[in-house]
Coordinates of C-alpha atoms in Angstrom, one line a residue:
M153 CA -79.4 -53.4 -128.9
R154 CA -81.4 -52.4 -125.9
I155 CA -85.2 -52.6 -125.3
L156 CA -86.4 -49.1 -125.3
F157 CA -88.8 -47.7 -122.6
D158 CA -88.5 -44.5 -120.7
S159 CA -91.5 -43.6 -118.6
K160 CA -90.4 -39.9 -118.5
Q161 CA -90.9 -39.5 -122.3
L162 CA -94.4 -39.2 -123.9
L163 CA -93.1 -41.4 -126.7
Y164 CA -93.3 -44.4 -124.3
K165 CA -95.9 -43.3 -121.7
T166 CA -98.9 -41.0 -121.8
P167 CA -99.9 -39.1 -119.8
F168 CA -96.6 -38.0 -118.1
G169 CA -96.5 -38.6 -114.4
T170 CA -99.5 -39.4 -112.1
L171 CA -102.9 -40.7 -113.0
T172 CA -106.4 -40.2 -111.6
P173 CA -108.9 -43.1 -111.1
G174 CA -110.3 -44.2 -114.5
Q175 CA -107.8 -42.2 -116.5
E176 CA -106.3 -44.2 -119.4
C177 CA -102.6 -44.7 -119.5
T178 CA -101.0 -45.8 -122.8
L179 CA -97.6 -47.5 -122.9
H180 CA -95.3 -48.1 -125.9
I181 CA -92.3 -50.4 -125.7
H182 CA -89.7 -50.8 -128.4
I183 CA -88.2 -54.3 -128.6
P184 CA -85.5 -55.3 -131.1
T185 CA -87.0 -57.5 -133.8
S186 CA -84.2 -60.0 -133.2
V187 CA -85.8 -60.8 -129.8
Q188 CA -88.6 -62.6 -131.7
T189 CA -91.3 -61.3 -129.3
T190 CA -94.6 -63.2 -129.2
Q191 CA -96.3 -61.5 -126.2
V192 CA -95.8 -58.5 -123.9
K193 CA -97.5 -57.8 -120.6
C194 CA -97.3 -55.0 -118.1
L195 CA -97.7 -56.3 -114.6
L196 CA -98.8 -53.8 -111.9
N197 CA -98.5 -54.4 -108.2
G198 CA -99.7 -52.4 -105.2
E199 CA -97.2 -50.8 -102.8
D200 CA -97.4 -53.9 -100.6
G201 CA -96.5 -56.2 -103.6
T202 CA -100.0 -57.4 -104.1
H203 CA -100.7 -58.1 -107.8
V204 CA -103.3 -55.7 -109.2
L205 CA -103.6 -56.2 -112.9
D206 CA -102.0 -57.4 -116.1
A207 CA -102.1 -55.1 -119.1
S208 CA -101.5 -56.7 -122.5
L209 CA -99.5 -54.7 -125.0
H210 CA -100.2 -55.6 -128.6
F211 CA -97.9 -55.4 -131.7
Q212 CA -98.4 -52.1 -133.4
E213 CA -95.7 -51.7 -136.1
V214 CA -92.1 -52.3 -137.1
R215 CA -90.0 -49.2 -136.7
G216 CA -86.6 -49.7 -138.2
T217 CA -85.0 -52.6 -136.3
Y218 CA -87.6 -52.5 -133.5
D219 CA -91.1 -54.0 -133.0
V220 CA -93.4 -51.5 -131.3
Y221 CA -95.9 -52.8 -128.8
E222 CA -98.8 -50.7 -127.4
G223 CA -101.2 -51.2 -124.5
T224 CA -103.7 -49.2 -122.4
F225 CA -104.9 -49.6 -118.9
S226 CA -106.5 -47.6 -116.1
L227 CA -106.6 -47.8 -112.3
D228 CA -109.7 -47.7 -110.1
T229 CA -108.3 -46.7 -106.8
P230 CA -105.8 -44.0 -105.6
G231 CA -102.6 -45.5 -104.4
L232 CA -98.9 -46.1 -105.1
Y233 CA -98.2 -48.7 -107.7
F234 CA -95.2 -50.4 -109.3
Y235 CA -94.9 -52.1 -112.6
Y236 CA -92.6 -54.1 -114.8
F237 CA -92.9 -56.0 -118.1
Y238 CA -92.9 -59.7 -119.0
I239 CA -91.8 -60.4 -122.5
T240 CA -92.5 -63.8 -124.1
T241 CA -90.4 -64.9 -127.0
A242 CA -90.2 -67.9 -129.4
T243 CA -87.7 -69.6 -127.0
G244 CA -89.0 -68.5 -123.6
G245 CA -89.6 -65.4 -121.6
F246 CA -88.1 -62.8 -119.2
R247 CA -89.0 -59.9 -117.0
L248 CA -87.9 -56.4 -117.8
F249 CA -87.1 -54.0 -114.9
K250 CA -85.9 -50.4 -114.7
Q251 CA -82.3 -49.5 -114.1
G252 CA -81.4 -45.8 -113.9
N253 CA -81.9 -44.1 -117.3
D254 CA -81.7 -47.4 -119.1
T255 CA -83.4 -50.8 -119.0
N256 CA -81.9 -54.1 -118.1
M257 CA -83.4 -57.5 -118.3
E258 CA -84.0 -59.1 -114.8
A259 CA -82.2 -56.2 -113.0
G260 CA -83.0 -52.9 -111.3
D261 CA -86.2 -51.5 -109.8
Q262 CA -89.8 -51.5 -110.9
W263 CA -91.2 -48.3 -112.4
Q264 CA -93.4 -46.2 -110.1
L265 CA -96.9 -44.9 -110.8
S266 CA -99.1 -43.0 -108.5
C267 CA -102.9 -42.7 -108.8
I268 CA -104.1 -39.6 -107.0
P269 CA -107.7 -38.5 -106.1
A270 CA -109.5 -36.7 -108.9
D271 CA -110.5 -33.9 -106.6
F272 CA -107.0 -33.2 -105.4
E273 CA -106.4 -29.5 -105.8
T274 CA -103.7 -27.1 -104.5
P275 CA -104.1 -23.3 -104.1
D276 CA -103.5 -21.4 -107.3
W277 CA -101.8 -18.5 -105.5
A278 CA -99.0 -20.9 -104.3
K279 CA -98.2 -22.3 -107.7
G280 CA -94.9 -20.9 -108.8
A281 CA -94.9 -18.2 -106.1
I282 CA -91.6 -17.0 -104.5
L283 CA -91.4 -18.0 -100.8
Y284 CA -89.4 -16.1 -98.2
Q285 CA -88.6 -17.9 -94.9
V286 CA -88.1 -15.8 -91.8
F287 CA -86.6 -16.9 -88.4
P288 CA -88.7 -14.4 -86.5
D289 CA -86.2 -13.4 -83.7
R290 CA -83.4 -12.7 -86.2
F291 CA -85.0 -10.8 -89.2
C292 CA -85.9 -7.3 -88.0
K293 CA -86.7 -5.5 -84.8
A294 CA -89.0 -2.5 -84.7
G295 CA -89.7 -0.7 -81.4
E296 CA -89.2 -2.2 -78.0
C297 CA -90.0 -5.8 -77.0
D298 CA -92.5 -6.6 -74.3
L299 CA -90.8 -9.1 -72.0
K300 CA -93.8 -9.4 -69.7
G301 CA -94.7 -13.1 -69.6
K302 CA -91.6 -14.2 -71.4
L303 CA -90.5 -17.7 -70.3
E304 CA -87.4 -17.5 -68.2
P305 CA -84.4 -17.6 -68.1
Y306 CA -83.4 -15.7 -71.2
T307 CA -80.9 -13.2 -72.4
V308 CA -81.3 -10.4 -74.8
H309 CA -78.4 -9.2 -76.9
A310 CA -77.6 -5.6 -76.6
N311 CA -76.2 -5.4 -80.1
W312 CA -78.1 -6.7 -83.2
S313 CA -74.8 -7.7 -84.8
E314 CA -73.4 -9.8 -81.8
E315 CA -72.5 -13.4 -82.4
V316 CA -75.2 -16.0 -81.4
C317 CA -74.7 -17.9 -78.2
W318 CA -73.3 -21.3 -78.8
Q319 CA -71.6 -22.2 -75.5
P320 CA -73.2 -25.0 -73.5
T321 CA -74.0 -24.6 -69.8
P322 CA -71.7 -26.1 -67.2
E323 CA -74.0 -29.1 -67.3
G324 CA -73.4 -29.5 -71.0
L325 CA -76.8 -28.2 -72.1
V326 CA -77.4 -25.9 -75.1
L327 CA -80.4 -23.8 -74.1
N328 CA -80.9 -21.7 -77.2
N329 CA -82.4 -19.0 -75.0
D330 CA -80.6 -15.9 -76.3
F331 CA -82.7 -13.4 -78.2
Y332 CA -82.2 -10.3 -80.4
G333 CA -85.8 -9.0 -80.3
G334 CA -86.9 -9.5 -83.9
N335 CA -90.7 -9.1 -83.9
F336 CA -93.9 -8.9 -85.8
K337 CA -93.6 -5.1 -86.2
G338 CA -90.1 -5.5 -87.6
I339 CA -91.3 -8.0 -90.2
T340 CA -94.2 -5.8 -91.1
S341 CA -91.9 -2.8 -91.6
K342 CA -90.1 -4.8 -94.3
M343 CA -93.1 -5.7 -96.5
D344 CA -92.0 -3.3 -99.2
Y345 CA -88.7 -5.0 -99.4
L346 CA -90.2 -8.5 -99.5
A347 CA -92.6 -7.3 -102.3
S348 CA -89.6 -5.9 -104.2
L349 CA -88.1 -9.4 -104.2
G350 CA -91.4 -10.7 -105.8
V351 CA -92.3 -12.7 -102.6
G352 CA -95.8 -14.2 -102.7
I353 CA -95.5 -16.4 -99.6
L354 CA -94.0 -15.4 -96.2
Y355 CA -93.2 -18.5 -94.1
L356 CA -92.5 -17.9 -90.5
N357 CA -90.7 -20.3 -88.2
P358 CA -92.7 -20.9 -84.9
I359 CA -94.2 -17.8 -83.3
S360 CA -96.0 -19.4 -80.3
K361 CA -95.0 -18.6 -76.8
S362 CA -92.0 -20.8 -76.1
F363 CA -88.8 -21.0 -74.0
S364 CA -86.2 -21.2 -76.8
S365 CA -85.3 -18.8 -79.6
H366 CA -86.2 -21.4 -82.3
R367 CA -89.6 -21.9 -80.6
Y368 CA -90.1 -25.5 -81.6
D369 CA -90.6 -26.3 -77.9
T370 CA -94.2 -24.9 -77.9
G371 CA -95.3 -23.4 -74.6
D372 CA -98.8 -22.3 -75.6
Y373 CA -100.1 -23.0 -79.1
K374 CA -102.6 -20.1 -79.1
T375 CA -100.5 -17.3 -77.7
P376 CA -97.8 -15.5 -79.6
D377 CA -94.5 -15.2 -77.8
P378 CA -94.5 -11.8 -76.0
M379 CA -91.2 -10.8 -77.5
L380 CA -92.7 -11.0 -81.0
G381 CA -95.8 -9.0 -80.1
T382 CA -99.5 -9.4 -79.6
E383 CA -102.3 -11.0 -81.5
A384 CA -103.1 -7.6 -82.9
D385 CA -99.5 -7.2 -84.1
F386 CA -99.7 -10.5 -85.9
A387 CA -103.1 -9.6 -87.4
E388 CA -101.6 -6.3 -88.7
L389 CA -98.6 -8.2 -90.1
C390 CA -101.0 -10.5 -92.1
A391 CA -103.1 -7.5 -93.2
Q392 CA -100.0 -5.7 -94.5
A393 CA -98.7 -8.8 -96.2
H394 CA -102.1 -9.3 -97.9
A395 CA -102.0 -5.7 -99.0
H396 CA -98.7 -6.4 -100.7
G397 CA -100.0 -9.6 -102.4
I398 CA -98.2 -11.9 -99.9
R399 CA -99.7 -14.8 -98.0
V400 CA -98.5 -15.9 -94.6
V401 CA -97.7 -19.5 -93.7
L402 CA -97.0 -20.6 -90.1
D403 CA -94.9 -23.5 -88.7
G404 CA -97.2 -26.2 -87.2
V405 CA -95.3 -28.2 -84.6
Y406 CA -97.6 -31.0 -83.6
S407 CA -95.3 -34.0 -82.9
H408 CA -94.2 -32.7 -79.5
T409 CA -94.6 -29.7 -77.1
G410 CA -92.1 -28.1 -74.8
S411 CA -91.7 -29.6 -71.3
N412 CA -92.0 -26.0 -70.1
S413 CA -95.5 -25.5 -71.4
L414 CA -99.1 -25.0 -70.5
Y415 CA -99.7 -28.7 -71.4
F416 CA -96.8 -30.5 -69.6
D417 CA -95.7 -27.8 -67.2
K418 CA -92.6 -29.6 -65.8
E419 CA -91.3 -26.3 -64.4
R420 CA -94.8 -25.4 -63.0
T421 CA -94.5 -22.1 -64.9
F422 CA -98.2 -22.3 -66.0
G423 CA -99.9 -23.0 -62.7
G424 CA -99.2 -26.7 -62.1
N425 CA -102.1 -28.1 -64.2
G426 CA -100.0 -29.8 -66.8
A427 CA -99.7 -33.5 -67.4
Y428 CA -96.4 -33.7 -65.5
C429 CA -98.0 -32.1 -62.5
T430 CA -101.2 -34.2 -62.1
K431 CA -102.9 -37.1 -63.7
D432 CA -106.1 -35.1 -63.5
S433 CA -104.7 -32.6 -66.0
P434 CA -106.9 -32.1 -69.1
Y435 CA -103.7 -32.7 -71.1
Y436 CA -102.6 -35.9 -69.4
S437 CA -103.8 -38.2 -72.2
W438 CA -101.7 -36.2 -74.7
Y439 CA -98.5 -37.9 -73.4
T440 CA -97.1 -41.3 -72.8
F441 CA -95.5 -41.9 -69.4
Y442 CA -93.4 -45.0 -68.8
H443 CA -93.0 -44.2 -65.0
Y444 CA -94.9 -41.2 -63.9
P445 CA -93.9 -38.5 -63.9
D446 CA -90.2 -38.5 -64.7
S447 CA -90.0 -41.1 -67.5
Y448 CA -92.0 -40.3 -70.6
N449 CA -91.8 -40.5 -74.4
C450 CA -89.9 -37.6 -75.8
W451 CA -88.8 -36.5 -79.3
W452 CA -85.5 -38.0 -80.2
N453 CA -84.8 -38.5 -76.5
F454 CA -84.8 -34.7 -75.7
D455 CA -86.6 -34.6 -72.4
T456 CA -87.5 -30.9 -73.0
L457 CA -89.6 -32.1 -75.9
P458 CA -92.3 -34.6 -74.7
T459 CA -93.9 -36.4 -77.6
V460 CA -97.6 -36.0 -78.2
N461 CA -100.1 -38.8 -78.8
K462 CA -101.3 -37.3 -82.1
M463 CA -104.6 -39.2 -82.4
D464 CA -105.6 -38.6 -78.8
P465 CA -109.1 -37.2 -79.1
K466 CA -108.5 -34.3 -76.8
F467 CA -105.3 -33.3 -78.7
V468 CA -107.1 -33.6 -82.1
E469 CA -109.9 -31.4 -80.8
Y470 CA -107.5 -28.8 -79.4
V471 CA -105.4 -28.6 -82.6
I472 CA -107.8 -29.4 -85.4
T473 CA -111.5 -30.0 -84.9
G474 CA -112.5 -27.6 -82.0
E475 CA -114.4 -24.4 -82.7
D476 CA -111.4 -22.5 -81.4
S477 CA -108.8 -25.0 -82.4
V478 CA -105.2 -24.0 -83.0
L479 CA -105.8 -24.0 -86.8
A480 CA -109.0 -21.9 -86.5
H481 CA -107.3 -19.5 -84.1
W482 CA -104.4 -18.5 -86.4
L483 CA -106.5 -18.5 -89.6
K484 CA -108.9 -16.1 -88.0
L485 CA -106.0 -13.8 -87.3
G486 CA -105.0 -13.8 -90.9
A487 CA -102.7 -16.8 -91.5
D488 CA -103.1 -18.5 -94.9
G489 CA -101.7 -22.0 -94.2
F490 CA -99.2 -24.1 -92.3
R491 CA -95.9 -25.9 -92.8
L492 CA -96.0 -29.2 -90.8
D493 CA -92.8 -29.8 -88.9
V494 CA -91.4 -33.4 -89.1
V495 CA -94.6 -34.5 -90.9
D496 CA -93.3 -38.0 -91.2
E497 CA -93.8 -38.3 -87.4
L498 CA -97.5 -37.4 -87.8
P499 CA -99.8 -40.3 -88.7
D500 CA -101.4 -40.1 -92.1
E501 CA -104.8 -40.1 -90.4
F502 CA -103.8 -36.9 -88.5
V503 CA -102.5 -35.1 -91.5
L504 CA -105.5 -35.9 -93.6
L505 CA -107.9 -34.8 -90.9
L506 CA -105.9 -31.6 -90.5
K507 CA -105.9 -31.0 -94.3
K508 CA -109.7 -31.4 -94.5
R509 CA -110.3 -29.1 -91.5
L510 CA -107.9 -26.6 -93.0
R511 CA -109.9 -26.5 -96.2
Q512 CA -113.2 -26.2 -94.4
L513 CA -111.8 -23.1 -92.5
K514 CA -110.1 -21.5 -95.5
P515 CA -110.8 -23.2 -98.9
D516 CA -107.6 -22.0 -100.5
A517 CA -105.3 -22.5 -97.4
L518 CA -101.8 -24.1 -98.1
L519 CA -100.3 -27.1 -96.4
I520 CA -96.6 -27.8 -96.7
G521 CA -94.8 -30.8 -95.3
E522 CA -91.2 -31.1 -94.1
V523 CA -90.0 -34.1 -96.1
W524 CA -86.3 -34.5 -96.9
E525 CA -86.7 -37.3 -99.4
D526 CA -88.9 -38.1 -102.4
A527 CA -92.3 -37.7 -100.7
S528 CA -94.2 -39.8 -103.2
N529 CA -92.7 -43.1 -102.0
K530 CA -91.5 -42.1 -98.5
I531 CA -91.4 -44.9 -95.8
A532 CA -91.3 -43.6 -92.2
Y533 CA -91.5 -45.9 -89.2
S534 CA -92.1 -48.9 -91.4
R535 CA -95.2 -47.3 -93.0
R536 CA -95.5 -46.1 -96.6
R537 CA -96.8 -42.5 -96.4
R538 CA -99.8 -41.4 -98.4
Y539 CA -99.0 -37.7 -98.8
F540 CA -100.2 -37.5 -102.4
V541 CA -102.3 -40.6 -103.0
D542 CA -104.7 -39.3 -100.3
G543 CA -104.2 -35.7 -101.2
E544 CA -102.7 -34.8 -97.8
L545 CA -100.0 -32.3 -98.7
D546 CA -100.1 -29.4 -101.2
S547 CA -96.3 -28.9 -101.1
C548 CA -93.1 -30.3 -99.7
M549 CA -89.7 -28.9 -98.8
N550 CA -87.8 -30.0 -101.9
Y551 CA -84.5 -31.1 -100.5
P552 CA -83.9 -33.5 -103.5
F553 CA -83.6 -30.4 -105.8
R554 CA -81.3 -28.7 -103.3
T555 CA -78.9 -31.7 -103.2
A556 CA -79.0 -32.1 -107.0
I557 CA -78.3 -28.3 -107.6
L558 CA -75.4 -28.3 -105.1
N559 CA -73.8 -31.4 -106.5
F560 CA -73.9 -29.9 -110.0
I561 CA -72.7 -26.4 -109.0
K562 CA -69.9 -27.9 -106.9
G563 CA -68.7 -30.2 -109.7
L564 CA -69.8 -33.4 -108.2
D565 CA -72.2 -34.1 -111.0
D566 CA -71.8 -33.3 -114.7
G567 CA -75.5 -32.5 -115.1
R568 CA -77.0 -35.9 -115.7
G569 CA -77.8 -36.4 -112.0
L570 CA -79.5 -33.0 -111.8
A571 CA -81.7 -33.7 -114.8
E572 CA -82.5 -37.2 -113.5
T573 CA -83.5 -35.8 -110.1
V574 CA -85.7 -33.0 -111.5
M575 CA -87.5 -35.3 -113.9
T576 CA -88.0 -38.0 -111.3
I577 CA -89.6 -35.6 -108.9
A578 CA -91.7 -34.1 -111.8
E579 CA -92.8 -37.6 -112.7
N580 CA -93.5 -38.9 -109.2
Y581 CA -95.3 -35.8 -107.8
P582 CA -98.8 -34.7 -108.9
P583 CA -98.3 -31.6 -111.2
Q584 CA -100.4 -29.4 -108.9
V585 CA -97.9 -30.3 -106.0
L586 CA -94.8 -29.9 -108.2
L587 CA -95.8 -26.3 -108.9
C588 CA -96.2 -25.5 -105.2
N589 CA -93.1 -27.4 -104.1
M590 CA -90.8 -25.4 -101.7
N591 CA -87.6 -25.3 -103.8
L592 CA -85.0 -24.3 -101.2
L593 CA -81.3 -23.8 -101.1
G594 CA -81.0 -23.0 -97.4
T595 CA -83.2 -23.3 -94.3
H596 CA -82.9 -23.1 -90.5
D597 CA -81.8 -26.8 -90.6
T598 CA -79.0 -26.5 -93.1
P599 CA -75.7 -24.5 -93.3
R600 CA -76.1 -21.2 -95.0
I601 CA -76.0 -21.8 -98.8
L602 CA -73.0 -19.6 -99.3
T603 CA -71.1 -21.7 -96.8
A604 CA -72.4 -25.0 -98.2
L605 CA -71.2 -24.1 -101.7
V606 CA -67.6 -23.9 -100.7
D607 CA -67.0 -25.3 -97.2
D608 CA -68.0 -28.9 -96.1
F609 CA -66.4 -28.6 -92.7
E610 CA -68.0 -30.6 -90.0
G611 CA -66.7 -29.5 -86.6
S612 CA -67.7 -28.6 -83.1
R613 CA -69.7 -25.5 -82.3
E614 CA -66.5 -23.9 -80.9
E615 CA -64.7 -24.6 -84.2
L616 CA -67.6 -23.3 -86.3
S617 CA -67.9 -20.1 -84.2
H618 CA -64.4 -19.1 -85.4
R619 CA -64.8 -20.3 -89.0
H620 CA -65.6 -17.7 -91.7
L621 CA -65.1 -17.6 -95.4
S622 CA -62.0 -16.1 -96.7
H623 CA -62.1 -13.3 -99.3
N624 CA -61.4 -15.9 -102.1
Q625 CA -63.9 -18.4 -100.7
Y626 CA -66.6 -15.7 -100.5
Y627 CA -66.0 -14.6 -104.1
T628 CA -66.3 -18.3 -105.2
A629 CA -69.4 -18.8 -103.1
Q630 CA -71.0 -15.7 -104.4
E631 CA -70.4 -16.7 -108.0
R632 CA -71.8 -20.2 -107.3
L633 CA -74.8 -18.9 -105.5
M634 CA -75.7 -16.8 -108.6
L635 CA -75.6 -20.0 -110.6
A636 CA -77.5 -22.1 -108.1
S637 CA -80.2 -19.5 -107.6
F638 CA -80.6 -19.1 -111.3
L639 CA -81.5 -22.8 -111.5
Q640 CA -83.7 -22.5 -108.4
F641 CA -85.7 -19.7 -109.9
T642 CA -86.1 -21.3 -113.4
M643 CA -87.2 -24.8 -112.3
P644 CA -90.8 -25.8 -111.6
G645 CA -92.0 -25.1 -108.0
A646 CA -91.9 -22.2 -105.5
P647 CA -88.3 -20.9 -105.1
S648 CA -87.6 -20.3 -101.4
I649 CA -85.2 -17.7 -100.0
Y650 CA -84.0 -18.2 -96.4
Y651 CA -83.8 -14.8 -94.9
G652 CA -80.5 -13.1 -95.6
D653 CA -79.2 -15.6 -98.2
E654 CA -79.9 -12.9 -100.8
A655 CA -77.8 -10.5 -98.7
G656 CA -74.7 -12.6 -98.4
M657 CA -75.1 -14.2 -95.0
E658 CA -72.8 -17.1 -94.2
G659 CA -72.5 -19.7 -91.4
G660 CA -72.3 -23.4 -90.6
K661 CA -75.0 -25.5 -89.1
D662 CA -77.3 -24.4 -86.2
P663 CA -76.9 -21.9 -84.6
F664 CA -74.6 -20.2 -87.0
N665 CA -77.2 -20.3 -89.8
R666 CA -79.5 -18.3 -87.6
R667 CA -77.6 -15.0 -87.2
T668 CA -79.4 -11.7 -87.6
Y669 CA -80.1 -10.1 -91.0
P670 CA -77.3 -7.7 -91.9
W671 CA -79.4 -4.6 -92.5
G672 CA -77.2 -1.9 -94.0
R673 CA -74.4 -4.4 -94.7
E674 CA -75.9 -6.4 -97.5
D675 CA -74.0 -7.8 -100.4
T676 CA -75.7 -5.6 -103.0
D677 CA -74.5 -7.6 -106.0
L678 CA -76.2 -10.7 -104.7
R679 CA -79.3 -8.8 -103.6
D680 CA -79.6 -7.2 -107.0
H681 CA -79.3 -10.6 -108.6
F682 CA -82.2 -11.9 -106.6
L683 CA -84.3 -8.8 -107.4
R684 CA -83.7 -9.5 -111.1
L685 CA -84.7 -13.2 -110.7
G686 CA -87.8 -12.1 -108.9
R687 CA -88.8 -9.8 -111.8
L688 CA -88.0 -12.5 -114.4
R689 CA -90.3 -15.0 -112.6
R690 CA -93.0 -12.4 -112.2
D691 CA -93.0 -11.5 -115.9
W692 CA -92.9 -15.0 -117.4
E693 CA -95.8 -17.4 -116.8
A694 CA -93.8 -20.3 -118.2
L695 CA -91.3 -20.1 -115.3
R696 CA -94.2 -20.2 -112.8
L697 CA -96.5 -22.7 -114.3
G698 CA -94.8 -24.3 -117.3
D699 CA -93.9 -27.9 -118.0
V700 CA -90.2 -28.9 -117.9
S701 CA -88.1 -31.0 -120.3
F702 CA -84.3 -31.3 -120.7
F703 CA -82.5 -31.1 -124.0
Q704 CA -79.0 -31.0 -122.5
A705 CA -77.7 -32.7 -119.4
G706 CA -74.0 -33.6 -119.3
D707 CA -70.5 -32.2 -119.9
R708 CA -71.2 -29.7 -117.1
K709 CA -73.9 -28.1 -119.2
I710 CA -77.6 -27.9 -118.5
G711 CA -80.3 -26.9 -120.9
F712 CA -84.1 -27.3 -120.4
R713 CA -87.4 -25.8 -121.6
R714 CA -90.3 -24.4 -119.6
T715 CA -93.5 -24.1 -121.7
V716 CA -97.1 -23.1 -121.4
P717 CA -99.4 -22.6 -124.3
G718 CA -98.2 -19.6 -126.3
Q719 CA -94.9 -19.3 -124.4
K720 CA -91.7 -21.3 -124.8
L721 CA -88.5 -20.5 -122.9
R722 CA -85.1 -22.1 -123.1
I723 CA -82.8 -22.0 -120.1
Y724 CA -79.1 -22.6 -120.3
L725 CA -76.3 -22.8 -117.7
N726 CA -72.7 -23.5 -118.6
R727 CA -70.4 -25.0 -115.9
S728 CA -67.8 -26.3 -118.3
G729 CA -64.5 -24.7 -119.0
D730 CA -65.4 -23.8 -122.6
A731 CA -67.7 -21.4 -124.3
W732 CA -71.1 -22.8 -125.3
E733 CA -72.7 -21.7 -128.5
V734 CA -76.5 -21.8 -128.1
P735 CA -79.3 -20.9 -130.5
A736 CA -80.4 -17.3 -130.2
G737 CA -83.8 -16.1 -129.4
K738 CA -85.2 -13.2 -127.6
L739 CA -82.8 -12.7 -124.6
L740 CA -84.7 -12.3 -121.4
F741 CA -82.0 -12.8 -118.8
G742 CA -78.3 -13.4 -119.1
H743 CA -74.9 -13.4 -117.3
N744 CA -71.5 -13.9 -118.9
L745 CA -72.7 -13.7 -122.4
N746 CA -69.5 -12.8 -124.4
T747 CA -70.8 -12.4 -127.9
V748 CA -74.3 -12.1 -129.5
A749 CA -74.1 -13.3 -133.1
P750 CA -77.0 -13.1 -135.5
N751 CA -78.2 -16.7 -134.8
W752 CA -76.1 -17.7 -131.8
L753 CA -75.4 -16.7 -128.3
I754 CA -71.9 -17.4 -126.9
L755 CA -72.3 -18.5 -123.3
A756 CA -69.0 -18.1 -121.4
P757 CA -68.0 -20.5 -118.6
K758 CA -70.1 -19.9 -115.5
G759 CA -72.7 -18.2 -117.7
F760 CA -76.4 -18.6 -117.9
C761 CA -79.4 -17.2 -119.8
V762 CA -83.1 -17.4 -120.6
V763 CA -84.3 -17.0 -124.1
E764 CA -87.8 -17.0 -125.6
E765 CA -88.3 -19.2 -128.7

């Protein structure tokens, strides 16, 4: 017989998930009577291993062959904590640690518990919203592009459907300086389409004046790239988005700038007043030079991306605190928040200062962080990050969900891993963050989701340029994407569509995941599927704001509930090779339902449905 304790179940721990200072937490542990327990303690440590408190659990009752012990404690200070149990018996004592879904004496990890600030709030408009990510140069072009002031050299494709440039220069450099002319007016022209998908948040990859098509090599933080349009064009984009009930989030790239920039000016494009040109530059303190001017700290050793000293007072004032800071500048034009690029390379002090200033400027602004792991316990550069325990981030890019969904849909997991990942994130993240989490299947940093679902090929750019899905591969990928997106849209968080995924775009890693949107050549079956998912999420509050709990995870079948007061939904997905009989209810959404019996639904293989209890 095992000792029973599962922190994800209210039977053993209340409340579920995180705490706030002073909030009581009650634990129940079930120990076989044969152990002859005399004392139980819960020992809590800080993230650095420092002992914080002992909480005694007292005998409550005998339940069958188990002795039930109960204890209550609270924490005074926000922070990340870990705990385990020490059980004393008539013949000695032992420690009890966590191991996977089970418990094992003297083995495994400690349980995690976060205490978050009591005043930590996230914007209501972002909770459960549908997010749409646009790579600005590749989404839509309207009118002619103004090339005056565009950083050179560059090329502009004559045909919207041409292949992206992937060939390196004779020197072996990949310049990423080919453009298609997607612009603010083009995005604005598609607001009706975005609204039809149910989009509530429009996330734009960088829009500031830059040399490259990806624009992560910032040339001027406060000036839009001329090819995209003017400040007035951007303001109109925001105004039209708001008229459609859509908020606009911009990419904030503050770990580095471009070498060809107003601030560094290695090419002397901006007048020769950058840090590379003169030590008297107002931006000189932004950078670290090892041997002036040619040896300097740069992002991942790319000399075109000099790293910024984030806590330099002049940089902080320019980006955050100044009256016309970068934050203030774009918010005044209509932006509603920012996504922080490589947030783990920004000090916690910087992120917290940015968050506070953001809220001062716009009280309901949203701050998303690029985090690829569980953000609640992330360690970066030997420091434990404080994204939630200091209330820094409202949302994260939820790559753990993506990995778990792909593993399940591709048959690498029978469902237990998916459920464990979802419930671990739900337990570790503050509930107000969980509901805003950017639940993605594809981004500008991953292969297109259609390709990822059927093709794991890792090759050269030349090989990838010739690699396309066969007819059979595409059919399989399309079918799998319908399953994956169904899970994405029914789980807690903000489901994120990478532009064109809903239209059937394919492609491997960068730059083949950044092709132009196929206007007029969309996969209408996929697009209609996403339109239906958007309507489903719009109509049912439980899918946007509800709690989550699994009742089936295994045998290639997934079943879970989403609930809010007065509304209970059951979600089913069948990846097994057999039909699955599930209890009937009011059918809200379904695919591959063979038979509807009086009290049962027959869910065929590769079928899914949502029913109201």
